[in-house]
Coordinates of C-alpha atoms in Angstrom, one line a residue:
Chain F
X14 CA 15.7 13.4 -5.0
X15 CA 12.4 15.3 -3.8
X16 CA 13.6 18.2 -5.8
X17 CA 12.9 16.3 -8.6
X18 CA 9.4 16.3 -9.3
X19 CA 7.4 18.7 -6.8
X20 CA 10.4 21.0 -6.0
X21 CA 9.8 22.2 -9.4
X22 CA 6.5 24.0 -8.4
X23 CA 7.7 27.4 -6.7
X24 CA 5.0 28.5 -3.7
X25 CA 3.5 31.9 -4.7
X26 CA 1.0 34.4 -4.0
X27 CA 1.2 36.5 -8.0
X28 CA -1.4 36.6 -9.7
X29 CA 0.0 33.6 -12.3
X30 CA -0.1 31.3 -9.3
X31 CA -4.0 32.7 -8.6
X32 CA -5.2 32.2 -11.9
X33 CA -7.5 28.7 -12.3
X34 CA -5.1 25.8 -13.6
X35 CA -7.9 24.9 -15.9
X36 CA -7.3 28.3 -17.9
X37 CA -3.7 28.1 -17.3
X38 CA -3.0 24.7 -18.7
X39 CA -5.3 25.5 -21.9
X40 CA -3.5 28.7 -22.7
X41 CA 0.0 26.9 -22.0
X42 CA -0.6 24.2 -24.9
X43 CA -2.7 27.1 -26.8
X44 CA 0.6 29.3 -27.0
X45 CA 2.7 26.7 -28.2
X46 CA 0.1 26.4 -31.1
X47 CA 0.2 29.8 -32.1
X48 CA 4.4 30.1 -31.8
X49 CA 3.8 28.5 -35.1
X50 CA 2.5 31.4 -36.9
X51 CA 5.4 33.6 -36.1
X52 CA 7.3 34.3 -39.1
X53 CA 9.2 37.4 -39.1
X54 CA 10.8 39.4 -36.5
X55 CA 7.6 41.9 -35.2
X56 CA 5.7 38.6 -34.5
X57 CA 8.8 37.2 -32.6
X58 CA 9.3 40.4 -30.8
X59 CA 5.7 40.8 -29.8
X60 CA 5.4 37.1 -28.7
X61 CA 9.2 37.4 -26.8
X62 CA 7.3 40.5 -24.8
X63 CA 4.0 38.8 -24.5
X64 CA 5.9 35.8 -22.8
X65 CA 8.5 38.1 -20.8
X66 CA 5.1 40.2 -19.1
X67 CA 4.2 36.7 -18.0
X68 CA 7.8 35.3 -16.4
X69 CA 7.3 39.4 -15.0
X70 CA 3.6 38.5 -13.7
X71 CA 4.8 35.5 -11.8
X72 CA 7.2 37.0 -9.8
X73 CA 9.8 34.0 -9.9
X74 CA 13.0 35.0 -10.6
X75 CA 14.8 34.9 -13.9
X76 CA 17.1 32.4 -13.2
X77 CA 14.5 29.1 -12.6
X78 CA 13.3 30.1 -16.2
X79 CA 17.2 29.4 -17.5
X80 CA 17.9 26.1 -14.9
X81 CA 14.5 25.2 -16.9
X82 CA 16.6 26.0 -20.3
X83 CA 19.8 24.2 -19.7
X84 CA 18.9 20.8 -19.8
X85 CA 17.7 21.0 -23.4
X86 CA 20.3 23.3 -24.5
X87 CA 22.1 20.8 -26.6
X88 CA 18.7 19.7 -28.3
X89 CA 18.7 23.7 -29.3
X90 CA 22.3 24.0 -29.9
X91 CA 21.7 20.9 -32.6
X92 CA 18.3 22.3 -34.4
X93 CA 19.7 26.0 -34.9
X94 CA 23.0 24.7 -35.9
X95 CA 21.3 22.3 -38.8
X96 CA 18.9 25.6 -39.4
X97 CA 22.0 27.8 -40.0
X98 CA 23.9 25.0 -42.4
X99 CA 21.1 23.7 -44.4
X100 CA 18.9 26.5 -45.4
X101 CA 19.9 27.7 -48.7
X102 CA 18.4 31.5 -49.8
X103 CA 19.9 35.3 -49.5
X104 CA 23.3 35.8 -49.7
X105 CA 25.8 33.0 -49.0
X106 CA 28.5 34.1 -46.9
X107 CA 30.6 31.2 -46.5
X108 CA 30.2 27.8 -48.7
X109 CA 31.6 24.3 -47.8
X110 CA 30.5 21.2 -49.2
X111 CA 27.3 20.3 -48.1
X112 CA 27.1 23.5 -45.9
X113 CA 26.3 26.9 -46.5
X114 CA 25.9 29.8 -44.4
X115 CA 23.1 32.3 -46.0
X116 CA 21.6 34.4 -44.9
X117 CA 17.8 32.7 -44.7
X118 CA 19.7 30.3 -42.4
X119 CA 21.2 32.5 -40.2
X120 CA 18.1 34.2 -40.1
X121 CA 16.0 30.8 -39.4
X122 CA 18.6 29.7 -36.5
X123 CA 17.8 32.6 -34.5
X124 CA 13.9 32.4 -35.2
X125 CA 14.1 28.4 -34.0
X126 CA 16.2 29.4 -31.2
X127 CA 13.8 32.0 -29.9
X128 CA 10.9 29.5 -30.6
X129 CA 12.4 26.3 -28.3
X130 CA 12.9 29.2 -25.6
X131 CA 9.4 30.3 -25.6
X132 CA 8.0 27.0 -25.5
X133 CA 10.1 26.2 -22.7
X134 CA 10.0 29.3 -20.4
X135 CA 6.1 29.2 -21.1
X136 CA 5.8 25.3 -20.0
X137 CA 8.1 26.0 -17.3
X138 CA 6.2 29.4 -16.1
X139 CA 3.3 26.4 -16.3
X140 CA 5.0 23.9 -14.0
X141 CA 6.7 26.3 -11.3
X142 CA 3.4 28.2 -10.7
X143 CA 0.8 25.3 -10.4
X144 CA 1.4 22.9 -8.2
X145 CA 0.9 19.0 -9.7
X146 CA -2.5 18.2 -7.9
X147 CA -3.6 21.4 -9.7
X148 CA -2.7 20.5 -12.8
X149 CA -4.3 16.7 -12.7
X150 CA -7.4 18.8 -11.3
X151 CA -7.1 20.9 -14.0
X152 CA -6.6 17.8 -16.7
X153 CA -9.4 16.3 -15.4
X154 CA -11.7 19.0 -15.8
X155 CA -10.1 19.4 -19.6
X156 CA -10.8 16.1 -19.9
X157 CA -14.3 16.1 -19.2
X158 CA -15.7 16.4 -23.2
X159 CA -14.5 13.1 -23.5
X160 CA -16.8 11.4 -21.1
X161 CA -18.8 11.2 -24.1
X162 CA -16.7 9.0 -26.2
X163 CA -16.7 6.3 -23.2
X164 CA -13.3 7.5 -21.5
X165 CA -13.2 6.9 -17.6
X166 CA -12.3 10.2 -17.2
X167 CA -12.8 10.2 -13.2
X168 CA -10.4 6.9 -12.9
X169 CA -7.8 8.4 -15.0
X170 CA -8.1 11.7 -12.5
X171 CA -8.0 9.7 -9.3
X172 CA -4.9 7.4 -10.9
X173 CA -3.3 11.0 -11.5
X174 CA -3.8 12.7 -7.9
X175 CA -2.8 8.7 -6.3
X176 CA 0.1 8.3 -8.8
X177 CA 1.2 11.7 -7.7
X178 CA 0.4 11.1 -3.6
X179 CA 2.6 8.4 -4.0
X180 CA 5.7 9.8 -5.5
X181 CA 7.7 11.2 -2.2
X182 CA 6.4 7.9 -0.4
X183 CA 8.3 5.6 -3.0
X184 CA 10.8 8.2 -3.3
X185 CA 11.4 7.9 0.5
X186 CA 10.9 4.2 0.1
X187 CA 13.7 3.6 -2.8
X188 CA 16.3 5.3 -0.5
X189 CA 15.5 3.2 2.6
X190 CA 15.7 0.0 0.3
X191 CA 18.8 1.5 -1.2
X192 CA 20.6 2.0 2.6
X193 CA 19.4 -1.0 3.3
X194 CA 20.8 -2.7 0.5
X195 CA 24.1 -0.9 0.9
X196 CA 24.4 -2.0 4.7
X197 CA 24.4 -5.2 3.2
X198 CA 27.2 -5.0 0.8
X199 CA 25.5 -3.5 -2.5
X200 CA 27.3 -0.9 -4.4
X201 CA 25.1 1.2 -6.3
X202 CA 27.1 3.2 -9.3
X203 CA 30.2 1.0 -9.4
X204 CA 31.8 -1.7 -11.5
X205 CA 30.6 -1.8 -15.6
X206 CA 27.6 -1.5 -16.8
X207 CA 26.3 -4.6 -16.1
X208 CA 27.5 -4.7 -12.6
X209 CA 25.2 -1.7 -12.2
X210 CA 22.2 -2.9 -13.5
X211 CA 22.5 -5.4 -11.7
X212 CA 22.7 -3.7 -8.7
X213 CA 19.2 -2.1 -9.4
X214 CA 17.7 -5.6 -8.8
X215 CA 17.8 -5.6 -5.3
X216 CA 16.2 -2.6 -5.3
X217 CA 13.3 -2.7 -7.6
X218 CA 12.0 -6.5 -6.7
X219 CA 11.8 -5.0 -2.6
X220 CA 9.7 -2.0 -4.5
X221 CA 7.7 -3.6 -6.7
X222 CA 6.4 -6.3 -3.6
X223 CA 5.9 -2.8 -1.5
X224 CA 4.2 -1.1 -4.3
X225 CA 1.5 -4.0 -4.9
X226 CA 1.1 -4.4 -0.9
X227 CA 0.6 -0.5 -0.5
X228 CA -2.2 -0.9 -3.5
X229 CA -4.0 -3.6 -1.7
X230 CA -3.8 -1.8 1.7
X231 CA -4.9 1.2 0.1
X232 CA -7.9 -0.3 -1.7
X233 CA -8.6 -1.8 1.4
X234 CA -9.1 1.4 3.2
X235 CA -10.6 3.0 -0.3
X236 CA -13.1 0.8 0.0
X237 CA -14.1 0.9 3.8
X238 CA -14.5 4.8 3.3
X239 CA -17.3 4.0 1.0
X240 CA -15.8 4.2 -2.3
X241 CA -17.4 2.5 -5.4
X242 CA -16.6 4.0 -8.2
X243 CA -17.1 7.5 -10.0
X244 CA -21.0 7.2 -10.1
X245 CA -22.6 9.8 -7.5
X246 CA -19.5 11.5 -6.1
X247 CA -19.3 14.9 -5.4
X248 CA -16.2 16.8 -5.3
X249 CA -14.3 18.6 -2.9
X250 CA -12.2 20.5 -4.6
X251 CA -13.5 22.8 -7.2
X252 CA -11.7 25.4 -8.8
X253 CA -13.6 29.0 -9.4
X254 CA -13.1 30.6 -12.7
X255 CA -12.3 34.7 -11.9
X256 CA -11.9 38.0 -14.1
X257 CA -8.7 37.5 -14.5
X258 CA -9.1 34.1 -16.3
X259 CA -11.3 36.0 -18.8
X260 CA -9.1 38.5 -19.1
X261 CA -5.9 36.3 -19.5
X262 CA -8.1 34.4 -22.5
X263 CA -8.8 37.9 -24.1
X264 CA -5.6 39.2 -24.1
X265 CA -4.5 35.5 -26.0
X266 CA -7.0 36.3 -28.5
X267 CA -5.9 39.9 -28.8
X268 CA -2.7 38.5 -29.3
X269 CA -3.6 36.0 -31.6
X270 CA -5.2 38.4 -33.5
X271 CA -2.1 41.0 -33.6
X272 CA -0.2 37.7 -35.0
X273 CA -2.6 37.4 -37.8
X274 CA -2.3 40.5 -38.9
X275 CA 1.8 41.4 -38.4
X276 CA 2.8 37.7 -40.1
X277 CA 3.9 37.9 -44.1
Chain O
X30 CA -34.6 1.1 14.0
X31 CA -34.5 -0.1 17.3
X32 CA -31.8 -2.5 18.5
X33 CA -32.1 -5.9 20.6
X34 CA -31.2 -5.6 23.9
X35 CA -28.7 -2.7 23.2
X36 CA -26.2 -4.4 20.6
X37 CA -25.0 -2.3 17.9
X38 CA -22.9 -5.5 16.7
X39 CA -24.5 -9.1 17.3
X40 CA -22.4 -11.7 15.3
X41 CA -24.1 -15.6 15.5
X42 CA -22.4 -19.1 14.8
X43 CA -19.6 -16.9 12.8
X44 CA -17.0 -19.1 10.6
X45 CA -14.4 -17.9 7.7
X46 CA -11.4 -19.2 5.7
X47 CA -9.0 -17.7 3.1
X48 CA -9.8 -19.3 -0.3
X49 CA -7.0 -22.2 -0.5
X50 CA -6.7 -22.5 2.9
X51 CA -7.8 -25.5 5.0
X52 CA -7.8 -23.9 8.3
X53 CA -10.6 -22.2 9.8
X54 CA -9.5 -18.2 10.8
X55 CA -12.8 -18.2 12.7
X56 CA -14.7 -21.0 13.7
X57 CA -18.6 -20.8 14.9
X58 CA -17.7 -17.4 16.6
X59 CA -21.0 -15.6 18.6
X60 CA -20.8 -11.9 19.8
X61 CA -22.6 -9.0 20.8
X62 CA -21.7 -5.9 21.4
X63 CA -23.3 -3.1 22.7
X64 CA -23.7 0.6 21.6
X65 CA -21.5 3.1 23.2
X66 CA -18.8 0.4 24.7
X67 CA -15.1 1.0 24.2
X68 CA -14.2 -3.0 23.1
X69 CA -10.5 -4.0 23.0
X70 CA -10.1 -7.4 21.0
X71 CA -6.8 -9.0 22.1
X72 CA -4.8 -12.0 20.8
X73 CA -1.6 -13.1 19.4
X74 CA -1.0 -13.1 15.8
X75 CA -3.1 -14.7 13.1
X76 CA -6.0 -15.0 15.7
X77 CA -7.9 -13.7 13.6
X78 CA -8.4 -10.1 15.1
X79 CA -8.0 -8.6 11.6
X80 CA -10.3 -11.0 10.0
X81 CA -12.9 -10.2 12.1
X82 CA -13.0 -6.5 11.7
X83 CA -12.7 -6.7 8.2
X84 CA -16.0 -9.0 8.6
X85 CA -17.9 -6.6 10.0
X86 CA -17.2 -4.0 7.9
X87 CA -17.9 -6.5 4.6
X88 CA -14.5 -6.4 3.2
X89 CA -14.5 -10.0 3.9
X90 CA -17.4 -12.8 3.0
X91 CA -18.1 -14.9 5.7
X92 CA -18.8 -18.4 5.0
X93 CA -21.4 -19.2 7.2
X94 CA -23.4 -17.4 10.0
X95 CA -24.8 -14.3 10.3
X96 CA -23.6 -10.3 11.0
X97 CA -25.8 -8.0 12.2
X98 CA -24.7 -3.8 12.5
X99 CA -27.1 -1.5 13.9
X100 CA -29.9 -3.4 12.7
X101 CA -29.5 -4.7 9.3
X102 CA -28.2 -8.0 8.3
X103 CA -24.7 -8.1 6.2
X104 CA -25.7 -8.9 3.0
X105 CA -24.6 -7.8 -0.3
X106 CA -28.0 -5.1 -0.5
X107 CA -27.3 -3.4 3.1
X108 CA -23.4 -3.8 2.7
X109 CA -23.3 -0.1 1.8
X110 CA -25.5 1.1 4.7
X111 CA -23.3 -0.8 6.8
X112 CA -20.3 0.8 5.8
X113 CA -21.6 4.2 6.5
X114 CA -22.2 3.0 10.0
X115 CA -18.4 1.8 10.9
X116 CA -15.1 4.0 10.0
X117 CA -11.9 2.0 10.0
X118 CA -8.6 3.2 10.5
X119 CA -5.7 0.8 9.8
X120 CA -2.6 0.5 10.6
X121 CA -0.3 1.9 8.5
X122 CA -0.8 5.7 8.6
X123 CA 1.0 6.0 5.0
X124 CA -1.1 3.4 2.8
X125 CA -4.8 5.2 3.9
X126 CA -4.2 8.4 2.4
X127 CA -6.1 8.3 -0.4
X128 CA -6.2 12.4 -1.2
X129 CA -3.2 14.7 -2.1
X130 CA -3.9 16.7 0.6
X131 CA -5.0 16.8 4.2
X132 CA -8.3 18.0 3.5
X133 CA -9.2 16.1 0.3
X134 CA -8.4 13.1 2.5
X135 CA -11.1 14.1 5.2
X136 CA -13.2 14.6 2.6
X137 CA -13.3 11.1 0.5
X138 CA -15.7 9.5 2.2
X139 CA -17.6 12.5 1.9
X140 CA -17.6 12.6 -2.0
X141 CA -17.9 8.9 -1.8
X142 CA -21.1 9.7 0.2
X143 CA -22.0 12.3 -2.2
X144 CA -22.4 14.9 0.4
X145 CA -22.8 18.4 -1.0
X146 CA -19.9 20.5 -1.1
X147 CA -21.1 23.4 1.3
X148 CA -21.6 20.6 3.9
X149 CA -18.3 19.1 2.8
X150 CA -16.6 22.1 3.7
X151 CA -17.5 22.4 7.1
X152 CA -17.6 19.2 8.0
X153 CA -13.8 18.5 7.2
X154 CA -13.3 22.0 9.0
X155 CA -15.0 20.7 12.0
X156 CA -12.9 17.5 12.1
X157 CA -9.7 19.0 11.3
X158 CA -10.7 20.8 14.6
X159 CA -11.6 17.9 16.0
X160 CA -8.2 16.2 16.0
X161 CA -6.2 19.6 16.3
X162 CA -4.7 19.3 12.9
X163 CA -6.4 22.6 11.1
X164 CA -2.8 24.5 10.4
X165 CA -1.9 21.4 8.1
X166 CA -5.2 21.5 6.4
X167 CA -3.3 22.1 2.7
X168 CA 0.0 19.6 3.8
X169 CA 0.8 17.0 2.1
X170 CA 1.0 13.5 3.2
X171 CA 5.3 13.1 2.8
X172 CA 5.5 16.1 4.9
X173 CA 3.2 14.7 8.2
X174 CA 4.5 12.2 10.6
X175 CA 2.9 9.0 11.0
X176 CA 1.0 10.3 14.5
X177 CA -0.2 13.2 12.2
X178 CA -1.5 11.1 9.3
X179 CA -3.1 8.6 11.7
X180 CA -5.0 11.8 13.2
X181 CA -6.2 12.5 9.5
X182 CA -7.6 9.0 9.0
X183 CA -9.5 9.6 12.3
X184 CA -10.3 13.0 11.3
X185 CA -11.5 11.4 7.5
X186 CA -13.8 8.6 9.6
X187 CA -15.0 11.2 12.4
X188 CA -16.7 13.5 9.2
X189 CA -18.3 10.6 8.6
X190 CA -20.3 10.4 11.6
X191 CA -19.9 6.8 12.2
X192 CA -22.1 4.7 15.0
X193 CA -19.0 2.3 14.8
X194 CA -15.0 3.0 14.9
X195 CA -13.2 0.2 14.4
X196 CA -9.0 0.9 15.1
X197 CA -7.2 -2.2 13.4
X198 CA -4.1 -1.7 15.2
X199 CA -4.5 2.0 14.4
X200 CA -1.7 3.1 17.0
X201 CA 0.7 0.1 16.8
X202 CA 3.4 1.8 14.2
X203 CA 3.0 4.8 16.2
X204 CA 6.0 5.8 18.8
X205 CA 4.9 5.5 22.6
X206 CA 4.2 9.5 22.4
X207 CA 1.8 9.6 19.2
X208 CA 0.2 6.3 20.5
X209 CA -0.7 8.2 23.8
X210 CA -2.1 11.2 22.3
X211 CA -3.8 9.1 19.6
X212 CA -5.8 7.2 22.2
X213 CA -6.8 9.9 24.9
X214 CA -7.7 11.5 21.4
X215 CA -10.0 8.7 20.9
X216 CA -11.4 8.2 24.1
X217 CA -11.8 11.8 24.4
X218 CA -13.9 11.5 21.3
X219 CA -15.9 8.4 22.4
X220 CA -16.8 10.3 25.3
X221 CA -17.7 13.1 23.3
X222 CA -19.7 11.8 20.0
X223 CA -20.7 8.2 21.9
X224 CA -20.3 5.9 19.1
X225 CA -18.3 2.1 19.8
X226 CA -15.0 1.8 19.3
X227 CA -13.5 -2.2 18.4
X228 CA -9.5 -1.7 18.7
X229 CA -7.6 -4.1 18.1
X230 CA -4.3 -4.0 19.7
X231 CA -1.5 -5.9 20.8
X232 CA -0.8 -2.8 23.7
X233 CA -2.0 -4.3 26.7
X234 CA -2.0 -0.7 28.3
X235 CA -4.0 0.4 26.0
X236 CA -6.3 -2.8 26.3
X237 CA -6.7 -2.2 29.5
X238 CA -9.0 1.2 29.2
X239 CA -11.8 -0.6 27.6
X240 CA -14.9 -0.9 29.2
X241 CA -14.6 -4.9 27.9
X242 CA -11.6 -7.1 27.2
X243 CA -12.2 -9.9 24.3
X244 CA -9.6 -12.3 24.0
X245 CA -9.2 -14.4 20.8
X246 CA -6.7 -17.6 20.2
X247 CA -7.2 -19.7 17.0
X248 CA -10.0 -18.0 15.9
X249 CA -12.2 -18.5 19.2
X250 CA -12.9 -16.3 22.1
X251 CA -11.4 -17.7 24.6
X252 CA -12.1 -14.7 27.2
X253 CA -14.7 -12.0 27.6
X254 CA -15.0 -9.6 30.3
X255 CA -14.1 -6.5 32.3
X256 CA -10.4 -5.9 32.2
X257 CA -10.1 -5.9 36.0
X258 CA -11.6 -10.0 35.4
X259 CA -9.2 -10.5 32.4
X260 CA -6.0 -9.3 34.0
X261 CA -6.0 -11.4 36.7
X262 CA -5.7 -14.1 35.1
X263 CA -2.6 -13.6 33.6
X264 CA -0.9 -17.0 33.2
X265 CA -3.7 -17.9 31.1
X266 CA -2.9 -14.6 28.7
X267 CA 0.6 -15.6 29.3
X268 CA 0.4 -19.1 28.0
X269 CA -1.3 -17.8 24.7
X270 CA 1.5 -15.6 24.2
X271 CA 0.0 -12.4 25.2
X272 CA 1.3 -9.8 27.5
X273 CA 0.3 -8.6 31.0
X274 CA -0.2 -4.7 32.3
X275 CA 2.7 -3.5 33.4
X276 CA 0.8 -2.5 37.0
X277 CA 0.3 -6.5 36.8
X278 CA 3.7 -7.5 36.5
X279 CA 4.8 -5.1 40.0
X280 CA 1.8 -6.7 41.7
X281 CA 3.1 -10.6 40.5
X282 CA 7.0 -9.5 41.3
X283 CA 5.6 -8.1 44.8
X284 CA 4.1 -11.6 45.3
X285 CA 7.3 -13.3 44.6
X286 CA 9.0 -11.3 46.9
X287 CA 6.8 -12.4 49.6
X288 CA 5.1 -8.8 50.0
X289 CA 1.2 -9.8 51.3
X290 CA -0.7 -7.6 48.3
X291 CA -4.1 -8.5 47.1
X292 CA -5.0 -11.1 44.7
X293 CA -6.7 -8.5 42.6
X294 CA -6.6 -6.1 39.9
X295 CA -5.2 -3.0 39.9
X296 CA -5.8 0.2 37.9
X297 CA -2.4 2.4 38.1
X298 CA -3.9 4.9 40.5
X299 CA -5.0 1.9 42.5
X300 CA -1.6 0.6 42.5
X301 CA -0.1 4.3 43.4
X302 CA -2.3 4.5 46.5
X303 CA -1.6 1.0 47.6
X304 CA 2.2 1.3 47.4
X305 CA 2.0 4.8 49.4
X306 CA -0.1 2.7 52.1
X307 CA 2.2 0.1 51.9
X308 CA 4.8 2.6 52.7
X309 CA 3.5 3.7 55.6
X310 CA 2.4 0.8 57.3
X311 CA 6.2 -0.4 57.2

């Protein structure tokens, strides 16, 4: 179950895992932005490279970058195959009722099919080389601007890094419930449907109680440390933007720039 | 600010109940404790141990009488200052770690503080060091054990500088082994730093290293003393449902059994060097 959630973050020394999530997380959502201006196949081989140096960067082996493929493979397999049977254009090679196979299709299917794998080996280069508290660190900070339209920014942060504390607790404490349940007679994944989710009450009534109790203790304790709210907190950790987080934004824009130019 | 006569803690004509509740928790309760004393506060459950450590610290509102810490009166203006003064560590080591980490748990009650972060740094440094836990610095909490994560919440109230620790059954989810090293930790500490220390404890072995035994039963103090005074009187503790020291029990088995041993309290060393006399005698 643990691997989950935070086995997905792969510990690392590269200079990927070095670089300041804040720069990291911006650039992650700013690629999949500019994906969309590749049109024809030099953009979509410069942007496959630029992508490939990165997975190369990180050090983590191929293979976590297709495990982070697979799940969505039938989402792809469905998009390219609608690309390649309804896009009319170029020479029709085969013709069937409502479906054609041209050659803009086939052309389209492959462009579609290299864009969902860029988007996900990008999100997943993301994932596996930040760990999570870095990434609600580096939300928060991203986060900040909007402070000014009333947003509780430092509530939402300190939700994040609790919500994400507490994951292998209640992980750990949904399979004691679940043994304990089971030494008592419950059969989880058996009988129909309805048998099964039925199954999942005695689990998540015991959960929810623990849940609330764990939130009052917690306060509790929150509270006796000295907290009051966001107002005149420092911070502990602070994350220090290098050269290589400049550089990293420079060669986006360079690449950015080469995209302009090379799209028809 | 000086303090009367020594006490760090003076409590006067102290009463609280739950909202919905008829029955009193604590009922005109009086108490002073002085700085630098290790205090253990004894009694069955729903005495109202808890109750009264979560008074002091202003967690709770008491309904009538007055708290005094280190000077200032509990009130909603000095409850912050107060809080600075005490550091509480509870009793389940898993739902008081408030940070993702080891070290951004040491240091909440510094940003709550607003302590600078050059000064943040080496203060959680120093009190990783403190409690021996500086290789798990960047852990996280699911991968500690419940001794460890109890040695970061003492770590988290020891950066803190307190004048007051209070343990509210800090040790009593611990196994015998963590428990051990989590008090000689303590009174290592006490020793060390010299603030108070309040624990609250059902262990009566660990009750008995305090410099003063309280013992509470329906929301009254029924005893107060050395532990060597307290122990003695076990049927008393007995009839309230509380425990004796183990050294205690030999003595009141060697009674039974007709051997001629003092009517008074030992210490376990005490008890060693008795029995070894004992020994050679017959």
């Amino acid at each position: 179950m643990n691997k989950l959630l935070l086995g997905r973050y792969i510990n690392g020394n590269s200079l990927i895992h070095r670089m300041d999530p804040r720069s990291k997380l911006a650039l992650s959502f700013y690629f999949i932005g500019i994906i969309f201006l590749a049109n024809n196949w030099q953009t979509y081989l410069l942007l496959i490279a630029f992508t490939f140096l990165g997975v190369l960067l990180s050090k983590i082996k191929l293979s976590f970058f297709i495990k982070g493929i697979i799940p969505l493979v039938w989402l792809i397999l469905f998009t390219v195959l609608l690309q390649v049977f309804f896009t009319n254009g170029g020479h029709v090679f085969w013709h069937w009722g409502p479906f054609t196979l041209s050659k803009y299709g086939l052309v389209n299917g492959v462009y579609v099919f290299f864009r969902f794998v860029l988007i996900i080996v990008m999100s997943t280069l993301l994932t596996l080389t930040t760990s999570p508290l870095e990434i609600s660190d580096a939300m928060e900070s991203l986060l900040k601007p909007l402070k000014y339209l009333k947003v509780p920014v430092y509530e939402i942060s300190l939700m994040l890094s609790i919500a994400l504390r507490f994951v292998p607790t209640l992980m750990d404490e949904t399979a004691k419930i679940m043994n304990a349940q089971r030494s008592r007679g419950v059969n989880f994944g058996e009988g129909s449907l309805v048998e099964q989710v039925k199954a999942v009450i005695p689990i998540l009534i015991p959960l929810f109680v623990s849940s609330f109790n764990r939130a009052e203790d917690l306060a509790t304790a929150m509270e006796a440390r000295g907290y009051k709210g966001g107002e005149g907190r420092t911070k502990f950790r602070v994350h220090v933007w290098k050269m290589r987080d400049t550089m990293t934004i420079i060669a986006f824009a360079l690449l950015t720039i080469v995209l302009v130019i090379l799209k028809n | 600010m000086s303090l009367t006569d020594g006490n760090i803690i003076e409590i006067d004509n102290l009463s609280f109940k739950y909202a919905r509740q008829n029955k009193y928790i604590l009922k005109n309760l009086t108490l002073n404790i002085k700085d630098g004393q290790w205090i253990a506060l004894i009694g069955h459950n729903g005495s109202g141990k808890s109750t009264l450590a979560r008074l002091i610290d202003g967690l709770l509102k008491a309904e009538s009488g007055s708290i005094k810490v280190d000077g200032y009166k509990m009130n909603e203006k000095n409850i912050w200052d107060i809080r600075k003064k005490i550091g509480m560590v509870f009793q389940n080591p898993d739902n008081q770690f408030v940070g993702a980490d080891v070290e951004s748990d040491i240091a909440f009650g510094l940003e709550n503080q607003g302590v600078p972060r050059e000064e943040m740094v080496s203060r959680v440094a120093d009190a990783l060091k403190v409690v021996g836990m500086e290789k798990f610095a960047t852990h996280e909490p699911a991968r500690l054990s419940g001794g460890q994560k109890q040695r970061v919440a003492i770590a988290g109230v020891l950066a803190l500088r307190p004048k007051i620790i209070i343990l509210d059954e800090a040790t009593s989810m611990l196994d015998p082994e963590g428990r051990k090293g989590l008090i000689t930790l303590i009174k290592d500490l006490k020793d060390e730093y010299k603030f108070t220390v309040i624990s609250i404890t059902h262990d009566i072995d660990e009750a008995t290293l305090a410099d003063r035994v309280i013992v509470l039963d329906d929301g009254k103090i029924i005893d107060d003393g050395k532990p060597e005074s307290i122990f003695i009187k076990n049927d008393e503790l007995l009839n309230i449902g509380l425990d004796i020291p183990f050294v205690e029990k030999i003595r009141r088995e060697l009674t039974k059994k007709g051997v001629d041993i003092p009517n008074k309290y030992f210490t376990e060393e005490e008890m060693v060097d008795w029995l070894c006399q004992f020994k050679q005698k017959n």
